[in-house]
mmCIF file of C-alpha atoms (C1' of nucleotides) in Angstrom:
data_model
loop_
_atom_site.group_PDB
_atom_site.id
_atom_site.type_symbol
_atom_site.label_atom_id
_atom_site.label_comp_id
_atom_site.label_asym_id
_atom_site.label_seq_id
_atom_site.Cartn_x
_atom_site.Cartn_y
_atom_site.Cartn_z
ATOM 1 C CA UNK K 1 -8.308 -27.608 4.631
ATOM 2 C CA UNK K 2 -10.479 -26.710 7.606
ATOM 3 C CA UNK K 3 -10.779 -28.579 11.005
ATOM 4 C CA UNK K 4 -13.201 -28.419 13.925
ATOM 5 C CA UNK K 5 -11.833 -25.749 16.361
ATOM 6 C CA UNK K 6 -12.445 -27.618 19.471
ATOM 7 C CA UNK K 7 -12.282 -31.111 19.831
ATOM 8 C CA UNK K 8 -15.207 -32.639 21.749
ATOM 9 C CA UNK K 9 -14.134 -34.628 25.499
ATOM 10 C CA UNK K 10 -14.490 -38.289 23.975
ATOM 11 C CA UNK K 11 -12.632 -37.580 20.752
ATOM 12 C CA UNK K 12 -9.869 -35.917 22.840
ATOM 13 C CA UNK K 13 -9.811 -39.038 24.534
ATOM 14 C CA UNK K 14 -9.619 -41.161 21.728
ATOM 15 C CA UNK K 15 -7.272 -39.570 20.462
ATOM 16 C CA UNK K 16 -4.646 -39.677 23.725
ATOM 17 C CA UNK K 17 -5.498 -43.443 23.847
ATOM 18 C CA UNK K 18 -3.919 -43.695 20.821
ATOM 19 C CA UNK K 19 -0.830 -41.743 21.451
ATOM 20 C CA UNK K 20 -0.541 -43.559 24.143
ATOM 21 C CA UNK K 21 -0.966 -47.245 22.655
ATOM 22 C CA UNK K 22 1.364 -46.178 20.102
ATOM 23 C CA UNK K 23 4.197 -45.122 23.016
ATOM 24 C CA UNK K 24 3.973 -41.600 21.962
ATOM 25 C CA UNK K 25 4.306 -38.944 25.309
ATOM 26 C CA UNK K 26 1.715 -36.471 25.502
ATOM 27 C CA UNK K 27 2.079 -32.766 25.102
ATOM 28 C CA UNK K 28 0.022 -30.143 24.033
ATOM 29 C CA UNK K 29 1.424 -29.842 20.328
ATOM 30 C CA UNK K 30 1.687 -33.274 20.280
ATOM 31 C CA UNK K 31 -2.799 -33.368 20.811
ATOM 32 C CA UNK K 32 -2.737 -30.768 18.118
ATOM 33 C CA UNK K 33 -1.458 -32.046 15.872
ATOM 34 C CA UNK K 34 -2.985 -35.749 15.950
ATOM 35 C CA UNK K 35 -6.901 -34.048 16.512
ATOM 36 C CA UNK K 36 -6.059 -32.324 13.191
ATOM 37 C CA UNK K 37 -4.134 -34.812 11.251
ATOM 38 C CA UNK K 38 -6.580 -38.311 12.199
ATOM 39 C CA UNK K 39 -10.166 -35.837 12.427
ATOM 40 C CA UNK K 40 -10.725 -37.577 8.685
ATOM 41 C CA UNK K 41 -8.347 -39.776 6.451
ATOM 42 C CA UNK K 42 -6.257 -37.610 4.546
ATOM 43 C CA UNK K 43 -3.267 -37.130 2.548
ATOM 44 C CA UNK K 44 -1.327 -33.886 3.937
ATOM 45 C CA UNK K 45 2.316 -32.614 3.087
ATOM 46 C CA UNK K 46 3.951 -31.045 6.573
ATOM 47 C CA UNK K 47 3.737 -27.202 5.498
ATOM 48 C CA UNK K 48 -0.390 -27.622 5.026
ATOM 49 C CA UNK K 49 -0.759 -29.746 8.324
ATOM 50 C CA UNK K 50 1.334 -26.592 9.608
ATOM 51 C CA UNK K 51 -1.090 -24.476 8.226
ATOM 52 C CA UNK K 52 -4.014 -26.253 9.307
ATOM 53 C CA UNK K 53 -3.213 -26.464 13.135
ATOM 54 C CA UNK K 54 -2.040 -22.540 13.212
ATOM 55 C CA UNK K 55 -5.460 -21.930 11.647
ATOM 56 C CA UNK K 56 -6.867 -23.182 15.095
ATOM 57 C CA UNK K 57 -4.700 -20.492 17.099
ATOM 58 C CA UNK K 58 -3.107 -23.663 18.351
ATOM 59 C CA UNK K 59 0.468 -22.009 17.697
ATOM 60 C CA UNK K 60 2.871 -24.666 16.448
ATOM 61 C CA UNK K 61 6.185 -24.182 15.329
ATOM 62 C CA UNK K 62 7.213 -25.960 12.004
ATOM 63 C CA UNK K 63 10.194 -27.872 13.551
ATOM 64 C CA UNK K 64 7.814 -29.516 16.037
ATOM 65 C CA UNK K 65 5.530 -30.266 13.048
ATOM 66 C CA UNK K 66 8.021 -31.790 11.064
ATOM 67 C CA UNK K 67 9.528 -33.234 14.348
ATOM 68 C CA UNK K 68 5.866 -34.470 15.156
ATOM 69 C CA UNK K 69 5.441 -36.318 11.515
ATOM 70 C CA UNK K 70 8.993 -37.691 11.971
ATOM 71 C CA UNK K 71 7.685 -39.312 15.304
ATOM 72 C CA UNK K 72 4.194 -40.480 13.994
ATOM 73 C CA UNK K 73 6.205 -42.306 10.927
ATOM 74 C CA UNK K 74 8.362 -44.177 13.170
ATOM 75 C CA UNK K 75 5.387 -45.280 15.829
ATOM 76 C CA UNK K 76 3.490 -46.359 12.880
ATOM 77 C CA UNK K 77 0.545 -43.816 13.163
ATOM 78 C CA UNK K 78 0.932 -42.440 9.694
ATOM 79 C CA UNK K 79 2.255 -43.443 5.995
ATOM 80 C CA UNK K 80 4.876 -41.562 4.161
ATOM 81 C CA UNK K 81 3.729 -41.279 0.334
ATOM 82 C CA UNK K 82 6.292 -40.286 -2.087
ATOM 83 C CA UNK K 83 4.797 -39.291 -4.981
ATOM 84 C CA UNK K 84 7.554 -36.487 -6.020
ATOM 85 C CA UNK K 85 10.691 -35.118 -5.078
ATOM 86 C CA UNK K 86 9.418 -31.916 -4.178
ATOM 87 C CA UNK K 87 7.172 -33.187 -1.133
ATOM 88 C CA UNK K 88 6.230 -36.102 1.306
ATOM 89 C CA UNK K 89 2.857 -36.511 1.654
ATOM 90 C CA UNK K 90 1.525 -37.946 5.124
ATOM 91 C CA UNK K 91 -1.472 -40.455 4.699
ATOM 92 C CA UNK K 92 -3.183 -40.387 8.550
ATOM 93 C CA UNK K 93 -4.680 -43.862 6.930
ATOM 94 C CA UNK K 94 -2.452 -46.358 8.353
ATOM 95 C CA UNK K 95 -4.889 -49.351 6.782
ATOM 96 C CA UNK K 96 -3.670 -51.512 3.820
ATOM 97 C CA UNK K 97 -4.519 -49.800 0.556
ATOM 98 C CA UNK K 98 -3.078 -47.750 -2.345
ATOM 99 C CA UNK K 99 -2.738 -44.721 -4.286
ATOM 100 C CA UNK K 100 -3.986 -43.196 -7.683
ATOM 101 C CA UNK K 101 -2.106 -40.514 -8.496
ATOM 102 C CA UNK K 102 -3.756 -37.502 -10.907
ATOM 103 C CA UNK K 103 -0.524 -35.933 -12.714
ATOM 104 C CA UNK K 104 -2.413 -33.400 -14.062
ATOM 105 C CA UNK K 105 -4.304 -31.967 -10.903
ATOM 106 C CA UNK K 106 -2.694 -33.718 -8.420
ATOM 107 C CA UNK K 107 -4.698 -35.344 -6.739
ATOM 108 C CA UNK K 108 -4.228 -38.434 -4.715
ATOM 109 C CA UNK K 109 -6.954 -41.001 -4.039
ATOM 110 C CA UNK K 110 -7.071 -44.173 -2.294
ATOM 111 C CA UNK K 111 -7.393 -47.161 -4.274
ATOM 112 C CA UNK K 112 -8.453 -50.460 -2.473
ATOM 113 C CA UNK K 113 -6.314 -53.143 -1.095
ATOM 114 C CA UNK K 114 -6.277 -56.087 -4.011
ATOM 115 C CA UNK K 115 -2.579 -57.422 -4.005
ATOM 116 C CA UNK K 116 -2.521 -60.874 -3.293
ATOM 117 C CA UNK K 117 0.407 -60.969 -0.275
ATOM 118 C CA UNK K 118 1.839 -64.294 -1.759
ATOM 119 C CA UNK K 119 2.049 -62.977 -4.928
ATOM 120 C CA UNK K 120 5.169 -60.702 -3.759
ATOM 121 C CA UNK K 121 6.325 -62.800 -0.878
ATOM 122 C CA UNK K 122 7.823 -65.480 -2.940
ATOM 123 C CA UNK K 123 9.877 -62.929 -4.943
ATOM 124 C CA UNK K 124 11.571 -61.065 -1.811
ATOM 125 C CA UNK K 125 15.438 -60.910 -2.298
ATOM 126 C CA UNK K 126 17.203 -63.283 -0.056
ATOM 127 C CA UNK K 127 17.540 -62.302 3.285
ATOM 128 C CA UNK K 128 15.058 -59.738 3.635
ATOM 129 C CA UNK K 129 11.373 -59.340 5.001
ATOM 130 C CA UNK K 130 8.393 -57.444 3.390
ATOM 131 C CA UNK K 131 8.275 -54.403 5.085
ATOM 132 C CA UNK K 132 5.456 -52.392 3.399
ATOM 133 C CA UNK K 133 4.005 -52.554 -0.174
ATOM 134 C CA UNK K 134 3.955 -48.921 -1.820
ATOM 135 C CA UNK K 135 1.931 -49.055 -5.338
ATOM 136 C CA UNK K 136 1.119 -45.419 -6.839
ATOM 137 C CA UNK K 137 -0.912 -45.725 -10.137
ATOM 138 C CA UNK K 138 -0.398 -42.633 -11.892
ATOM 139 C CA UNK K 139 -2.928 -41.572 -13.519
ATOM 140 C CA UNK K 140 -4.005 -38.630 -16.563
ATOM 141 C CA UNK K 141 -7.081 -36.907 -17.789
ATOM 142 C CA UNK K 142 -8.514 -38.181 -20.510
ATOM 143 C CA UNK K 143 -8.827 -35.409 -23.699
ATOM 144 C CA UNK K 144 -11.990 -34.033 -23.819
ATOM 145 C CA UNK S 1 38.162 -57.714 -19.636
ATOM 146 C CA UNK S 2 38.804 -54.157 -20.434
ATOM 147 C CA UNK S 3 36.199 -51.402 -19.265
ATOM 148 C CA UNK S 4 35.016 -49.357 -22.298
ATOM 149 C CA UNK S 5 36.727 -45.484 -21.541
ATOM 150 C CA UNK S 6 35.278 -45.006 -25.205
ATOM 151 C CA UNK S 7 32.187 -46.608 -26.871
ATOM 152 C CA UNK S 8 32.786 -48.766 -29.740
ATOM 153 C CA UNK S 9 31.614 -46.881 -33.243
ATOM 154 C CA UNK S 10 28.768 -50.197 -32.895
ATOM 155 C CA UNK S 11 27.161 -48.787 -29.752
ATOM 156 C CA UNK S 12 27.293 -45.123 -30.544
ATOM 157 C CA UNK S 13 25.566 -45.450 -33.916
ATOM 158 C CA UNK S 14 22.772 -47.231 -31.654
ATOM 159 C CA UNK S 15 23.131 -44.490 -28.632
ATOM 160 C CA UNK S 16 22.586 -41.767 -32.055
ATOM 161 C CA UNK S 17 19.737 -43.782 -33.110
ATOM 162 C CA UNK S 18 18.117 -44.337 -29.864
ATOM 163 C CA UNK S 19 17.581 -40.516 -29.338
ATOM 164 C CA UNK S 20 16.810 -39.749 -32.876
ATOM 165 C CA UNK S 21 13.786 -42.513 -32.367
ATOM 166 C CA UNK S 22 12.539 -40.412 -29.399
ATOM 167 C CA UNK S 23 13.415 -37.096 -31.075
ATOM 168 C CA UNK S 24 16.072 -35.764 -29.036
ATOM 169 C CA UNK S 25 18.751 -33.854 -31.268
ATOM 170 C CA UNK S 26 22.379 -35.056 -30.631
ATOM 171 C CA UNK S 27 24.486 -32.998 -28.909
ATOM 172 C CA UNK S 28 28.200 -34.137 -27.885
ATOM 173 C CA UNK S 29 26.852 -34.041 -23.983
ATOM 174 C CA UNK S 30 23.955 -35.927 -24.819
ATOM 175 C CA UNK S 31 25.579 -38.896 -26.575
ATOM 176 C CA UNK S 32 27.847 -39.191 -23.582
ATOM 177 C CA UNK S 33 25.139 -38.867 -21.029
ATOM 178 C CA UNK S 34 23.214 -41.578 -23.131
ATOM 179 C CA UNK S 35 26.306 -43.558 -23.097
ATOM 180 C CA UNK S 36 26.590 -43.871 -19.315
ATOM 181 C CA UNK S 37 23.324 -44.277 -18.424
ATOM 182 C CA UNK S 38 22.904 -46.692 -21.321
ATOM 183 C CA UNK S 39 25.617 -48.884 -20.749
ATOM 184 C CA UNK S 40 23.870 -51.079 -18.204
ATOM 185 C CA UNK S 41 20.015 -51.134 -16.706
ATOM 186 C CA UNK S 42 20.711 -49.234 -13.459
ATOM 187 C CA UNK S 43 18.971 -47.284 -11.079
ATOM 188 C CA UNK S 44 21.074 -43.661 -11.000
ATOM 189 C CA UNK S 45 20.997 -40.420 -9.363
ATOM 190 C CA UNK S 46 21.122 -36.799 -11.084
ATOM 191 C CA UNK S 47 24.285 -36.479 -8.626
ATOM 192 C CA UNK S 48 26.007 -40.030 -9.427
ATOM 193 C CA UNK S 49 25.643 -39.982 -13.112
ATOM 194 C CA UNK S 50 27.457 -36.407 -12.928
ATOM 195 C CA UNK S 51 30.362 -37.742 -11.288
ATOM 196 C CA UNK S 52 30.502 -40.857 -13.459
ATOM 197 C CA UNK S 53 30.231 -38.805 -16.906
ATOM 198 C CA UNK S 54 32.720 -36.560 -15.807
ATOM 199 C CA UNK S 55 35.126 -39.339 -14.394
ATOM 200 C CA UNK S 56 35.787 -40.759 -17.951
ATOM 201 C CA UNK S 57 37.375 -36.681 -18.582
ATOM 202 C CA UNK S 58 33.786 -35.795 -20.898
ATOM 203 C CA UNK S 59 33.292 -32.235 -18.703
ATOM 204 C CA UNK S 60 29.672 -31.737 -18.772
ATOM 205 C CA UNK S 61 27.817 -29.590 -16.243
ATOM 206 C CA UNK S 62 25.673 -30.212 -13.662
ATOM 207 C CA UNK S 63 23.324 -28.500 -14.983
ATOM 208 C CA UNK S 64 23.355 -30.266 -18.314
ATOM 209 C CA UNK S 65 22.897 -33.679 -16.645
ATOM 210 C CA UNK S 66 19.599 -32.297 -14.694
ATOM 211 C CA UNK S 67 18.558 -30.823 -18.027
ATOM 212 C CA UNK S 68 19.001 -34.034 -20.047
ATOM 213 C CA UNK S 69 17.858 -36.167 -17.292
ATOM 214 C CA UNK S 70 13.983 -34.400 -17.444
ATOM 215 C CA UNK S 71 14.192 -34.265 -21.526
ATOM 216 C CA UNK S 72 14.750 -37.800 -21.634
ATOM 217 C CA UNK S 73 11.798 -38.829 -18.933
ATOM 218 C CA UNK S 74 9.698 -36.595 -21.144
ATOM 219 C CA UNK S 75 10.943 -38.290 -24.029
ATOM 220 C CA UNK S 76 9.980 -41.938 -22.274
ATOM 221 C CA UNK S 77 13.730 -42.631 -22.163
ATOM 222 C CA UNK S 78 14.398 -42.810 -18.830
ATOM 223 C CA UNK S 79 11.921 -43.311 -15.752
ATOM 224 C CA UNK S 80 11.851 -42.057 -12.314
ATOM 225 C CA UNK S 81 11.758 -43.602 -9.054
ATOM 226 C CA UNK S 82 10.843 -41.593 -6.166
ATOM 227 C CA UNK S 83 11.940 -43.558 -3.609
ATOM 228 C CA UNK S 84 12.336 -41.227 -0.308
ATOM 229 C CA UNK S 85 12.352 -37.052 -0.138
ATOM 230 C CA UNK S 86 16.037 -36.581 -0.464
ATOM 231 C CA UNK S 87 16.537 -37.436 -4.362
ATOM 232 C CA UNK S 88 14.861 -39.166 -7.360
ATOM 233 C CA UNK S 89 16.290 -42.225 -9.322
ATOM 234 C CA UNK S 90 16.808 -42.468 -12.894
ATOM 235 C CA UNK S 91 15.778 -46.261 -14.161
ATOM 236 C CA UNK S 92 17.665 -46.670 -17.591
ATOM 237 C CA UNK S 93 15.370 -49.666 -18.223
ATOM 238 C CA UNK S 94 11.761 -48.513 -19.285
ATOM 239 C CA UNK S 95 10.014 -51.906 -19.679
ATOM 240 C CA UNK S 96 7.579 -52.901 -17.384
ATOM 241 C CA UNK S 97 8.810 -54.038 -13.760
ATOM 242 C CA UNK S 98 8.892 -52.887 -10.225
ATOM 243 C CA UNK S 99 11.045 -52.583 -7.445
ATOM 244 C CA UNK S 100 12.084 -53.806 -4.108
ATOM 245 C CA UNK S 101 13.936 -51.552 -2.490
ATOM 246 C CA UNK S 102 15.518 -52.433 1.004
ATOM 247 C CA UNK S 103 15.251 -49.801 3.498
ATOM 248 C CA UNK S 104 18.395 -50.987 5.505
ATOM 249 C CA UNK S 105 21.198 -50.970 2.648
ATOM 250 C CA UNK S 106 19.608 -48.698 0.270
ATOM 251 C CA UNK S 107 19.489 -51.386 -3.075
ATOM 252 C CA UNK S 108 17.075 -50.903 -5.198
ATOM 253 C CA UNK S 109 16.577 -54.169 -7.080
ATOM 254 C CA UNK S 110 14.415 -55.009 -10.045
ATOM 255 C CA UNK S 111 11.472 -57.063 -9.628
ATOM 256 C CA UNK S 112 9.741 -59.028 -12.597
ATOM 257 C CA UNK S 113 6.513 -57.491 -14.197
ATOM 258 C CA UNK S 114 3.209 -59.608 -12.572
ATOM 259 C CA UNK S 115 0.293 -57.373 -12.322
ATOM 260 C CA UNK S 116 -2.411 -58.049 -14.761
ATOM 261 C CA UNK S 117 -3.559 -54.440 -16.149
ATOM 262 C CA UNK S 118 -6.852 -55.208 -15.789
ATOM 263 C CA UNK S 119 -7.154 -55.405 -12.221
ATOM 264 C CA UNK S 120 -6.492 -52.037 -12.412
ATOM 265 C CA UNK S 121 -7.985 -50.948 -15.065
ATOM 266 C CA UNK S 122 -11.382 -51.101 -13.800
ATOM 267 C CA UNK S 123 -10.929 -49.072 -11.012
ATOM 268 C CA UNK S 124 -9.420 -45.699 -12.247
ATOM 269 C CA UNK S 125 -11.140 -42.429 -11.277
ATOM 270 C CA UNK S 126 -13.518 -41.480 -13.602
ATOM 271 C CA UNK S 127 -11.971 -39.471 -16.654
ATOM 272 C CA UNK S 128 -8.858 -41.097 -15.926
ATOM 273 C CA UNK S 129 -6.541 -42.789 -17.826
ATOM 274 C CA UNK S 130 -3.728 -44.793 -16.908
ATOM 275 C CA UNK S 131 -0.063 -43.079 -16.905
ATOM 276 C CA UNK S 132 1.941 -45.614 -15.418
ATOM 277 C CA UNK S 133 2.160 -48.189 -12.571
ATOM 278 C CA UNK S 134 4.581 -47.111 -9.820
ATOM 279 C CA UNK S 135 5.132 -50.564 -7.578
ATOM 280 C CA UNK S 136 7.838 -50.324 -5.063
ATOM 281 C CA UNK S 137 7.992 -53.562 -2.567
ATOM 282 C CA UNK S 138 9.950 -51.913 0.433
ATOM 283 C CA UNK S 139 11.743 -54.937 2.350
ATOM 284 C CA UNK S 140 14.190 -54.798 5.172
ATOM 285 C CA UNK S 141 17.103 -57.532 6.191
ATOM 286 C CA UNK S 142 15.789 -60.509 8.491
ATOM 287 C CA UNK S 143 17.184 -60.644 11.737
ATOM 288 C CA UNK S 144 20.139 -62.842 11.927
ATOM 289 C "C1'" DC M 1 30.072 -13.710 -42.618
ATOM 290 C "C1'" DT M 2 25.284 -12.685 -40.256
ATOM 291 C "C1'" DG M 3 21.584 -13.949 -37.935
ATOM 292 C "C1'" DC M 4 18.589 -17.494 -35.830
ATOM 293 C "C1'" DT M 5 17.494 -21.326 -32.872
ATOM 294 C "C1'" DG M 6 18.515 -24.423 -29.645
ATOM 295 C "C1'" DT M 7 21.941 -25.870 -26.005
ATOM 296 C "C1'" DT M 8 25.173 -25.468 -22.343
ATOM 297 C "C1'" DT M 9 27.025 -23.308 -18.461
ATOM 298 C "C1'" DA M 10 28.245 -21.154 -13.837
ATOM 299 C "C1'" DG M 11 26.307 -19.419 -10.371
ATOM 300 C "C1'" DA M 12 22.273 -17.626 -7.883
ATOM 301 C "C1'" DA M 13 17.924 -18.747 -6.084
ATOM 302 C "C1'" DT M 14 14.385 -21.781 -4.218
ATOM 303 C "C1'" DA M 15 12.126 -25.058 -1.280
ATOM 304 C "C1'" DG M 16 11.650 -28.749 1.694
ATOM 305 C "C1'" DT M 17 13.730 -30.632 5.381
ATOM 306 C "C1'" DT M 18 17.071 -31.385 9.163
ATOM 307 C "C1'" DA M 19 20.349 -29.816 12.725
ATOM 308 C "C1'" DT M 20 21.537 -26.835 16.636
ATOM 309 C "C1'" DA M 21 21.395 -24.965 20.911
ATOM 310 C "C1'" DA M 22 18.796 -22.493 24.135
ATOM 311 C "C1'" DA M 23 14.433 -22.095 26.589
ATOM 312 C "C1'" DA M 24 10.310 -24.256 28.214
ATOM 313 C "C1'" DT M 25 7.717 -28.006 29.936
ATOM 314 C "C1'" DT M 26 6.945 -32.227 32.192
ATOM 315 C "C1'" DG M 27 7.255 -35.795 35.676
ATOM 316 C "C1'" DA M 28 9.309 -37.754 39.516
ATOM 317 C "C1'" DT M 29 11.238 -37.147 44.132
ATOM 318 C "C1'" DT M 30 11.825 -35.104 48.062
ATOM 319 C "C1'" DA R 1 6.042 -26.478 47.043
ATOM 320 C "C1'" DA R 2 11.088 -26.854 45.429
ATOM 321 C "C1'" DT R 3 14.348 -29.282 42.913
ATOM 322 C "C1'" DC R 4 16.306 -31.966 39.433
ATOM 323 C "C1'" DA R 5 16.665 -34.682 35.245
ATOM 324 C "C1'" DA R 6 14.730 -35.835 31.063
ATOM 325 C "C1'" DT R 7 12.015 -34.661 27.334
ATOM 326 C "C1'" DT R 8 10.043 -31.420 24.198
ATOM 327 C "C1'" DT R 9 9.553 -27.175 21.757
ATOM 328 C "C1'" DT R 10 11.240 -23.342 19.388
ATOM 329 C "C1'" DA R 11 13.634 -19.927 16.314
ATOM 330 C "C1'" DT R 12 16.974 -19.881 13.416
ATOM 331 C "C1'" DA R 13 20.798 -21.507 10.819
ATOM 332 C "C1'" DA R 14 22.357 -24.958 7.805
ATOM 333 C "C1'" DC R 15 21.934 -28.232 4.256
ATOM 334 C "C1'" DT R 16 20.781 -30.421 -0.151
ATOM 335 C "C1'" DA R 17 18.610 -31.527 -4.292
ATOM 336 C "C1'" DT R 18 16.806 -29.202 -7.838
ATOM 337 C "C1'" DT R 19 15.388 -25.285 -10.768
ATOM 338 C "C1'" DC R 20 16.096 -20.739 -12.610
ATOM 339 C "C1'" DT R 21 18.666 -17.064 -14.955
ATOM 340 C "C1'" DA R 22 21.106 -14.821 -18.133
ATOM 341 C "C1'" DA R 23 25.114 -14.950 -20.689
ATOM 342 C "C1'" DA R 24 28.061 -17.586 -23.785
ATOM 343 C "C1'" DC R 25 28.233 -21.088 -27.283
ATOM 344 C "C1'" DA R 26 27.309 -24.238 -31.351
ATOM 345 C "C1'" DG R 27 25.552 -25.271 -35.519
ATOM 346 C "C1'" DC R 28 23.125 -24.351 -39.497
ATOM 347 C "C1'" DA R 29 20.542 -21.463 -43.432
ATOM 348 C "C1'" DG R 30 20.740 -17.923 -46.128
#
DNA sequence: CTGCTGTTTAGAATAGTTATAAAATTGATT
DNA sequence: AATCAATTTTATAACTATTCTAAACAGCAG
C-alpha cells in the first residue's frame, strides 16, 4: 500500500477544500491522513492507513488515526464497511455503490449502484428514514 | 400462557433431528443451545444467548456457546450479521431475507426477501461464485 | 476396565478499539 | 509578541469480544 511522498500544491489544495466543506479543522495529521486515504478509492482498515502515512515519515500516532477515521465517518467523508468482526474497513468512496466480498482471499471490490431506491423505501419500519443502504455480496472461488 | 422452562419431548425430538440433518453430534449443551436459539427467529449475541441458556439453570460455558455458535454457521444453521465492530449477531432464521437495522435504538428487524438473483449474478468477479447476499437497510427515527 | 475420539471448560491470551489525562498546537485578542 | 482559551495530538492504560490452550470429561468400542 504505497502513496506519493509529497503531495503536489493543487492536490494539497483540493484536498483542504474538502476538509473544509466538510467542517473538518485543519491540522497537520489531519492533511496526512486525507492526502493518503482519498489519493485513490480504496478500502483500508485503521492499522494499514496507520501504516501507510508512517511510511511517509509523516509520524502519526494511532489514536489520532483512529480519532481521525472516527471524525471522517461522522462528516461524511468516508464509509464504514463491516465485513467481519475482527475489523472495520474504511471505503474513502463516499459515492453510492456496493461491495463483493471474496471469503477466500479477502478481497473487497466495488460492485455498481443498481438498487432501485423505491424498492426499499416502501418497506422502511414506521417511523424511521433510510439512512444508508449496506449490501455485501459474499462471494467464493470457484473449484478449479 | 406458561413460558416453556423445559421443551416439550415434541420439540426436542425435532431440535435432535435438526442437528443430526446438518451433522452435528448431540451433546446435552448443544440440544439446549439449539433449544434457545431455536425457540423463536431472533437476532442474538454470543454474550446474550449465554446469559439466556444459563438463566433457565442449564450451566454451559462461555466458551461452549462461542464454540457451538461457529459449528453451527459452518453447519448453515445459524447466520451472522455483522452489523457494527463491537459484536456479531446470530440470525436463527436462515431463509432468505435482509435487514433493517435502526441506528438510533439498535433493532434489527427482518425485511422480506426482493432481490432477483440474477441481477447479481451477472456481475460477480470472474471465478467467483456466489456465497451469500448480505443486505442490511440502515434507517434512523424521523424527527418528531 | 482400557483406550480412543470428540467435547467442554476455566482461564489466559489476543486484537481492535476507545478512554484518559497530560502536553502540544492553534487561533483569537490584546 | 504575549496571553489565553479551545482544540488537537499523543502515549499509554483500559476495555471488550473473541479465540486459544491445555487439562478434564464423556461416551463408546473393543
Amino acid at each position: 500500500m504505497e502513496t506519493n511522498i509529497s503531495q503536489s500544491r493543487q492536490q494539497q489544495q483540493c484536498i483542504d477544500k474538502l476538509l473544509n466543506a466538510h467542517g473538518v479543522n485543519l491540522t497537520r495529521q489531519r492533511r496526512v491522513i486525507a492526502d493518503t486515504l482519498f489519493a485513490r478509492d480504496q478500502h483500508v482498515t485503521a492499522d494499514k492507513l496507520f501504516e501507510a502515512v508512517n511510511n511517509n515519515g509523516a509520524k502519526v500516532s494511532k489514536a489520532t488515526v483512529y480519532n481521525t477515521l472516527g471524525l471522517f465517518v461522522r462528516k461524511g467523508l468516508v464509509r464504514e464497511i463491516f465485513i467481519d468482526a475482527t475489523r472495520t474497513f474504511y471505503d474513502s468512496n463516499t459515492s453510492r455503490h456496493h461491495h463483493f466480498y471474496n471469503v477466500d482471499t479477502g478481497d473487497l471490490i466495488d460492485m455498481k449502484e443498481r438498487l432501485a431506491p423505491h424498492f426499499i423505501d416502501q418497506d422502511l419500519p414506521d417511523g424511521t428514514a433510510m439512512d444508508m443502504v449496506d449490501l455485501v455480496i459474499r462471494v467464493k472461488n470457484k473449484a478449479p
